Coordinates of C-alpha atoms in Angstrom, one line a residue:
X1 CA 8.5 -4.4 -66.4
X2 CA 5.3 -2.5 -66.4
X3 CA 5.0 1.3 -66.0
X4 CA 3.2 0.8 -62.7
X5 CA 6.1 -1.1 -61.2
X6 CA 8.5 1.5 -62.4
X7 CA 6.3 4.1 -60.8
X8 CA 6.2 2.3 -57.4
X9 CA 9.9 1.3 -57.3
X10 CA 11.2 4.7 -55.8
X11 CA 8.5 4.7 -53.2
X12 CA 9.3 1.2 -52.0
X13 CA 13.0 2.0 -51.9
X14 CA 12.3 5.1 -49.8
X15 CA 10.2 3.2 -47.3
X16 CA 12.9 0.5 -46.9
X17 CA 15.5 3.2 -46.2
X18 CA 13.3 4.9 -43.6
X19 CA 12.5 1.7 -41.9
X20 CA 16.2 0.7 -41.6
X21 CA 17.0 4.1 -40.0
X22 CA 14.5 3.7 -37.1
X23 CA 16.0 2.5 -33.7
X24 CA 14.1 0.7 -31.0
X25 CA 13.2 3.1 -28.1
X26 CA 15.8 3.2 -25.3
X27 CA 14.8 1.9 -22.0
X28 CA 15.2 4.3 -19.0
X29 CA 18.2 3.3 -16.8
X30 CA 18.3 4.3 -13.1
X31 CA 21.8 3.9 -11.7
X32 CA 22.2 3.1 -8.0
X33 CA 23.8 5.9 -6.0
X34 CA 27.1 4.9 -4.4
X35 CA 27.2 5.6 -0.6
X36 CA 30.0 5.3 2.0
X37 CA 29.1 2.7 4.6
X38 CA 30.5 1.9 8.0
X39 CA 30.0 -1.2 10.1
X40 CA 29.1 -0.9 13.8
X41 CA 31.7 -2.7 15.8
X42 CA 32.2 -3.2 19.6
X43 CA 34.8 -0.5 19.6
X44 CA 32.3 1.9 18.1
X45 CA 30.1 1.7 21.3
X46 CA 33.0 2.6 23.5
X47 CA 32.3 2.1 27.2
X48 CA 35.4 3.8 28.5
X49 CA 35.1 7.5 28.8
X50 CA 37.5 10.2 30.1
X51 CA 36.3 13.4 31.7
X52 CA 38.5 16.4 32.5
X53 CA 38.6 17.2 36.2
X54 CA 40.2 19.6 38.7
X55 CA 41.8 19.2 42.1
X56 CA 40.3 21.1 45.0
X57 CA 41.0 21.1 48.7
X58 CA 38.4 19.3 50.6
X59 CA 38.5 21.8 53.5
X60 CA 38.9 25.3 52.1
X61 CA 37.8 28.7 53.6
X62 CA 37.8 32.3 52.5
X63 CA 38.7 34.3 55.6
X64 CA 37.2 37.8 55.9
X65 CA 36.4 40.3 58.6
X66 CA 32.8 40.8 59.9
X67 CA 33.3 44.5 60.2
X68 CA 34.9 47.0 57.7
X69 CA 38.1 48.8 58.5
X70 CA 41.7 49.6 57.4
X71 CA 44.0 46.6 57.3
X72 CA 46.9 47.6 59.5
X73 CA 48.6 44.2 59.9
X74 CA 48.8 41.2 57.5
X75 CA 50.7 38.5 59.2
X76 CA 50.7 35.6 56.7
X77 CA 51.8 34.9 53.2
X78 CA 50.9 32.2 50.6
X79 CA 52.2 28.7 51.5
X80 CA 52.6 29.5 55.2
X81 CA 51.3 26.9 57.6
X82 CA 49.2 28.2 60.5
X83 CA 47.5 26.7 63.5
X84 CA 43.9 27.2 64.8
X85 CA 43.6 30.5 66.6
X86 CA 46.7 32.2 65.0
X87 CA 46.1 35.8 64.1
X88 CA 46.0 36.2 60.3
X89 CA 45.4 39.9 60.1
X90 CA 44.2 43.0 62.1
X91 CA 42.2 46.1 61.2
X92 CA 42.2 49.4 62.9
X93 CA 40.4 48.9 66.2
X94 CA 40.2 52.5 67.4
X95 CA 36.5 52.9 66.6
X96 CA 35.7 49.6 68.2
X97 CA 37.6 50.4 71.4
X98 CA 35.8 53.8 71.5
X99 CA 32.4 52.1 71.2
X100 CA 33.4 49.6 73.9
X101 CA 34.4 52.4 76.3
X102 CA 31.1 54.2 75.7
X103 CA 29.2 51.0 76.3
X104 CA 31.1 50.3 79.5
X105 CA 30.3 53.7 80.9
X106 CA 26.7 53.3 80.0
X107 CA 26.6 49.9 81.6
X108 CA 28.2 51.2 84.9
X109 CA 25.7 54.1 85.0
X110 CA 22.6 51.9 84.6
X111 CA 24.0 49.5 87.1
X112 CA 24.4 52.2 89.7
X113 CA 20.9 53.5 88.9
X114 CA 19.4 50.0 89.2
X115 CA 21.0 49.5 92.7
X116 CA 19.6 52.8 93.9
X117 CA 16.1 51.8 92.6
X118 CA 16.4 48.4 94.3
X119 CA 17.2 50.1 97.6
X120 CA 14.3 52.6 97.1
X121 CA 11.9 49.8 96.2
X122 CA 12.7 48.0 99.5
X123 CA 11.7 51.1 101.3
X124 CA 8.7 51.6 99.1
X125 CA 10.0 54.9 97.8
X126 CA 9.5 53.9 94.2
X127 CA 6.9 51.8 92.4
X128 CA 7.6 48.3 90.9
X129 CA 7.1 49.7 87.4
X130 CA 9.9 52.3 88.0
X131 CA 12.2 49.6 89.2
X132 CA 11.4 47.4 86.2
X133 CA 12.2 50.3 83.9
X134 CA 15.6 50.8 85.5
X135 CA 16.2 47.1 85.2
X136 CA 15.4 47.1 81.5
X137 CA 17.8 50.0 81.0
X138 CA 20.5 48.0 82.6
X139 CA 19.8 44.9 80.5
X140 CA 19.9 47.0 77.3
X141 CA 23.2 48.6 78.4
X142 CA 24.6 45.1 79.2
X143 CA 23.6 43.8 75.7
X144 CA 25.2 46.9 74.1
X145 CA 28.4 46.3 76.0
X146 CA 28.6 42.6 75.1
X147 CA 28.0 43.5 71.4
X148 CA 30.8 46.2 71.5
X149 CA 33.1 43.7 73.2
X150 CA 32.5 41.2 70.5
X151 CA 33.0 43.8 67.8
X152 CA 36.5 44.4 69.2
X153 CA 37.3 40.7 68.8
X154 CA 36.3 40.9 65.2
X155 CA 39.1 43.4 64.5
X156 CA 41.4 40.4 64.6
X157 CA 41.1 37.6 61.9
X158 CA 42.1 34.2 63.2
X159 CA 42.7 30.8 61.6
X160 CA 39.7 28.6 62.1
X161 CA 41.8 25.4 62.0
X162 CA 45.3 24.1 61.3
X163 CA 46.1 24.5 57.6
X164 CA 48.1 26.2 54.9
X165 CA 47.5 29.7 53.5
X166 CA 46.7 29.2 49.8
X167 CA 46.2 32.9 48.7
X168 CA 46.4 36.4 50.2
X169 CA 44.4 38.6 47.9
X170 CA 44.5 41.6 50.2
X171 CA 47.2 44.2 50.7
X172 CA 48.4 45.9 53.9
X173 CA 46.9 49.3 54.6
X174 CA 44.0 48.5 52.4
X175 CA 40.4 49.3 53.5
X176 CA 38.5 46.1 53.5
X177 CA 34.8 45.7 53.4
X178 CA 32.6 43.2 55.3
X179 CA 33.0 39.7 53.9
X180 CA 35.9 40.7 51.6
X181 CA 38.4 37.9 51.3
X182 CA 41.7 38.7 53.0
X183 CA 43.2 35.2 52.9
X184 CA 42.3 31.7 51.8
X185 CA 43.2 28.7 54.0
X186 CA 42.9 25.1 53.2
X187 CA 43.9 21.7 54.5
X188 CA 46.1 19.8 51.9
X189 CA 45.8 16.4 53.5
X190 CA 42.5 15.6 51.9
X191 CA 41.7 16.5 48.3
X192 CA 38.6 16.6 46.1
X193 CA 38.5 15.8 42.4
X194 CA 35.6 17.6 40.6
X195 CA 34.3 16.7 37.2
X196 CA 31.0 16.9 35.3
X197 CA 28.8 14.2 33.8
X198 CA 26.4 15.1 30.9
X199 CA 22.7 14.4 31.4
X200 CA 22.7 11.8 28.7
X201 CA 24.9 9.6 30.8
X202 CA 23.3 10.4 34.2
X203 CA 19.8 9.5 33.0
X204 CA 21.0 6.0 31.9
X205 CA 22.4 5.2 35.4
X206 CA 20.0 3.0 37.4
X207 CA 18.8 4.3 40.7
X208 CA 19.5 2.4 43.9
X209 CA 17.3 3.5 46.8
X210 CA 16.8 6.8 45.0
X211 CA 20.5 7.4 44.4
X212 CA 22.2 7.1 41.1
X213 CA 25.6 6.2 42.6
X214 CA 26.4 3.7 45.3
X215 CA 28.3 5.0 48.4
X216 CA 31.2 2.6 47.9
X217 CA 31.7 3.4 44.2
X218 CA 35.3 4.1 43.2
X219 CA 36.6 6.0 40.3
X220 CA 39.9 5.9 38.4
X221 CA 41.8 9.3 38.5
X222 CA 45.0 10.3 36.7
X223 CA 47.0 13.4 37.2
X224 CA 48.9 15.4 34.6
X225 CA 50.5 13.1 32.0
X226 CA 51.1 10.2 34.4
X227 CA 49.6 6.8 33.6
X228 CA 49.4 5.8 37.2
X229 CA 45.9 5.3 38.5
X230 CA 44.6 6.6 41.8
X231 CA 41.3 5.3 43.2
X232 CA 39.0 8.0 44.6
X233 CA 35.7 7.6 46.5
X234 CA 32.5 9.4 45.8
X235 CA 32.0 12.4 48.1
X236 CA 29.0 14.2 46.7
X237 CA 27.0 15.0 43.5
X238 CA 24.5 17.6 42.5
X239 CA 21.0 16.7 41.6
X240 CA 20.3 19.8 39.5
X241 CA 22.0 20.3 36.2
X242 CA 24.0 23.4 35.3
X243 CA 21.6 25.5 33.2
X244 CA 24.3 26.3 30.6
X245 CA 26.3 23.0 30.2
X246 CA 23.4 20.6 31.2
X247 CA 25.9 18.7 33.3
X248 CA 25.9 17.4 36.9
X249 CA 28.9 18.1 39.2
X250 CA 30.5 15.0 40.7
X251 CA 32.9 15.4 43.6
X252 CA 35.4 12.6 44.5
X253 CA 37.7 12.5 47.5
X254 CA 41.1 10.9 48.1
X255 CA 44.0 11.4 50.5
X256 CA 47.1 13.2 49.4
X257 CA 49.3 10.6 47.6
X258 CA 52.8 9.9 48.9
X259 CA 54.4 9.8 45.5
X260 CA 53.0 13.0 44.0
X261 CA 52.3 16.5 45.2
X262 CA 48.9 17.7 44.4
X263 CA 47.8 21.3 44.9
X264 CA 44.5 23.1 44.6
X265 CA 43.6 23.9 41.0
X266 CA 45.7 21.2 39.3
X267 CA 44.2 19.3 36.4
X268 CA 43.2 15.6 36.5
X269 CA 41.3 13.1 34.4
X270 CA 38.6 10.8 35.6
X271 CA 38.2 7.5 33.7
X272 CA 34.8 5.7 33.8
X273 CA 33.6 2.4 32.5
X274 CA 30.1 3.2 31.5
X275 CA 29.2 -0.5 31.2
X276 CA 29.7 -0.8 35.0
X277 CA 28.1 2.5 35.8
X278 CA 25.0 2.1 33.6
X279 CA 22.2 -0.4 33.5
X280 CA 22.7 -3.6 31.6
X281 CA 19.5 -3.0 29.8
X282 CA 20.5 0.5 28.6
X283 CA 21.1 0.9 24.9
X284 CA 24.8 1.3 24.1
X285 CA 26.2 4.5 22.8
X286 CA 27.6 4.5 19.3
X287 CA 29.9 7.1 18.0
X288 CA 29.1 8.1 14.4
X289 CA 30.2 10.9 12.0
X290 CA 27.8 13.9 12.2
X291 CA 27.2 13.5 8.5
X292 CA 25.5 10.1 9.2
X293 CA 22.6 11.8 11.0
X294 CA 19.7 13.5 9.2
X295 CA 16.3 15.0 10.1
X296 CA 14.6 14.3 6.7
X297 CA 11.9 12.1 8.0
X298 CA 8.2 12.8 8.6
X299 CA 9.1 14.3 12.0
X300 CA 11.6 17.2 11.5
X301 CA 12.7 17.0 15.1
X302 CA 13.4 13.3 15.1
X303 CA 17.0 12.4 14.2
X304 CA 17.5 9.3 12.1
X305 CA 20.3 7.3 10.4
X306 CA 20.2 5.1 7.3
X307 CA 20.9 1.4 7.6
X308 CA 21.9 -0.6 4.5
X309 CA 19.5 -3.5 4.9
X310 CA 19.8 -5.3 1.6
X311 CA 20.9 -4.9 -2.0
X312 CA 20.2 -1.2 -3.0
X313 CA 17.7 -0.8 -0.1
X314 CA 17.9 1.6 2.9
X315 CA 16.1 1.5 6.2
X316 CA 15.5 4.7 8.4
X317 CA 16.3 4.1 12.0
X318 CA 15.2 6.8 14.6
X319 CA 18.0 7.6 17.0
X320 CA 18.6 9.8 20.1
X321 CA 21.5 12.3 19.8
X322 CA 24.0 13.0 22.6
X323 CA 27.1 15.0 22.7
X324 CA 29.6 15.7 20.0
X325 CA 32.9 14.3 21.1
X326 CA 36.3 13.7 19.7
X327 CA 35.2 10.1 18.8
X328 CA 32.1 11.3 17.0
X329 CA 28.5 12.1 17.7
X330 CA 26.9 10.1 20.5
X331 CA 24.0 8.1 19.1
X332 CA 21.7 5.5 20.7
X333 CA 18.8 3.6 19.2
X334 CA 17.8 0.2 17.9
X335 CA 21.2 -0.5 16.5
X336 CA 23.3 -3.7 16.7
X337 CA 26.8 -4.7 16.2
X338 CA 27.4 -5.5 12.5
X339 CA 24.8 -3.0 11.2
X340 CA 26.0 -1.2 8.1
X341 CA 25.3 2.5 8.4
X342 CA 25.5 5.3 5.7
X343 CA 28.4 7.4 7.0
X344 CA 28.0 10.5 4.9
X345 CA 25.4 12.4 2.9
X346 CA 22.5 11.1 4.9
X347 CA 20.4 14.3 4.3
X348 CA 20.3 13.6 0.6
X349 CA 18.8 10.1 0.9
X350 CA 15.2 8.9 0.9
X351 CA 13.6 5.5 1.3
X352 CA 13.2 5.3 -2.5
X353 CA 16.9 6.0 -3.2
X354 CA 18.7 3.1 -4.7
X355 CA 22.2 2.8 -3.3
X356 CA 25.2 0.7 -3.7
X357 CA 28.3 0.5 -1.4
X358 CA 31.0 2.8 -2.5
X359 CA 34.3 0.9 -3.0
X360 CA 37.5 2.9 -2.8
X361 CA 39.5 2.3 -6.0
X362 CA 43.1 1.4 -5.7
X363 CA 45.3 4.5 -5.8
X364 CA 42.6 6.9 -4.5

């Protein structure tokens, strides 16, 4: 072996060792992010809704005096049945009687003066203008007397119709002001059931001749914990939303049932089938977890959800948000039964995010 080969041998061995230690570059691996999916089913777009309601008397009046005074007689108590014209209460009428006596004296004086003027006019002892002035004085005195006489009748508070006294918020010997409620009367034979519909539902109801509800529409009503259904008819509804709750008041009416006693203020539940109430072309309401909705798109005010369209791919679907209910968040949009929706963590996803359905492992 030559000296040159001996000289190159360590260099060759070193290069062979270094070459053997080198590893091929690792390829970048992007793992798909597991996401929890839910499938839209017919039950998710629930058409049956229940709304809390309250029973109110159809005919109900707050009784009060037209003049102020001391309450000297209170003749009714809660639960008492009264008839039209019955005296409910009286206030001190001494001032009213004094004013009536003064007005009567003034009326008699002007009447006597008018008769004298009439006689004098016939004998041309006074002018027509003097007679007219005396006649005007008599007319004014007559109006004052009639007003004082009417004021005396206002010292007695009478029942405007047959009914039952619901409440008596005043006390005897109390000084009551004008229009201060002394008693509340109602007719228990007819009842109203009042509930509120959110604007998201009202705006989806088709109008018929300018009205969102038909006059013969019936509603299912339940009282307390009973499962028995009572049918109530539409009585009225407001066309302006409450500024705080953004709901519209709906009032139903029904006769007093024979098998249950209903009183003013009792709770009730109104059950509605929105499929019958709303337009057939209206998009159904889906109830999704709030975590399924995000505002991460180009428009920060437009809500969206993520639809799992194919393997590892997501599709953003714009939606309209409604109320948050016990069943979830009301959502409507271009969604269909069978769509697979990301149910949680929507705000952390983008169109470029690779995802895979999360599978719950056994035992977790």
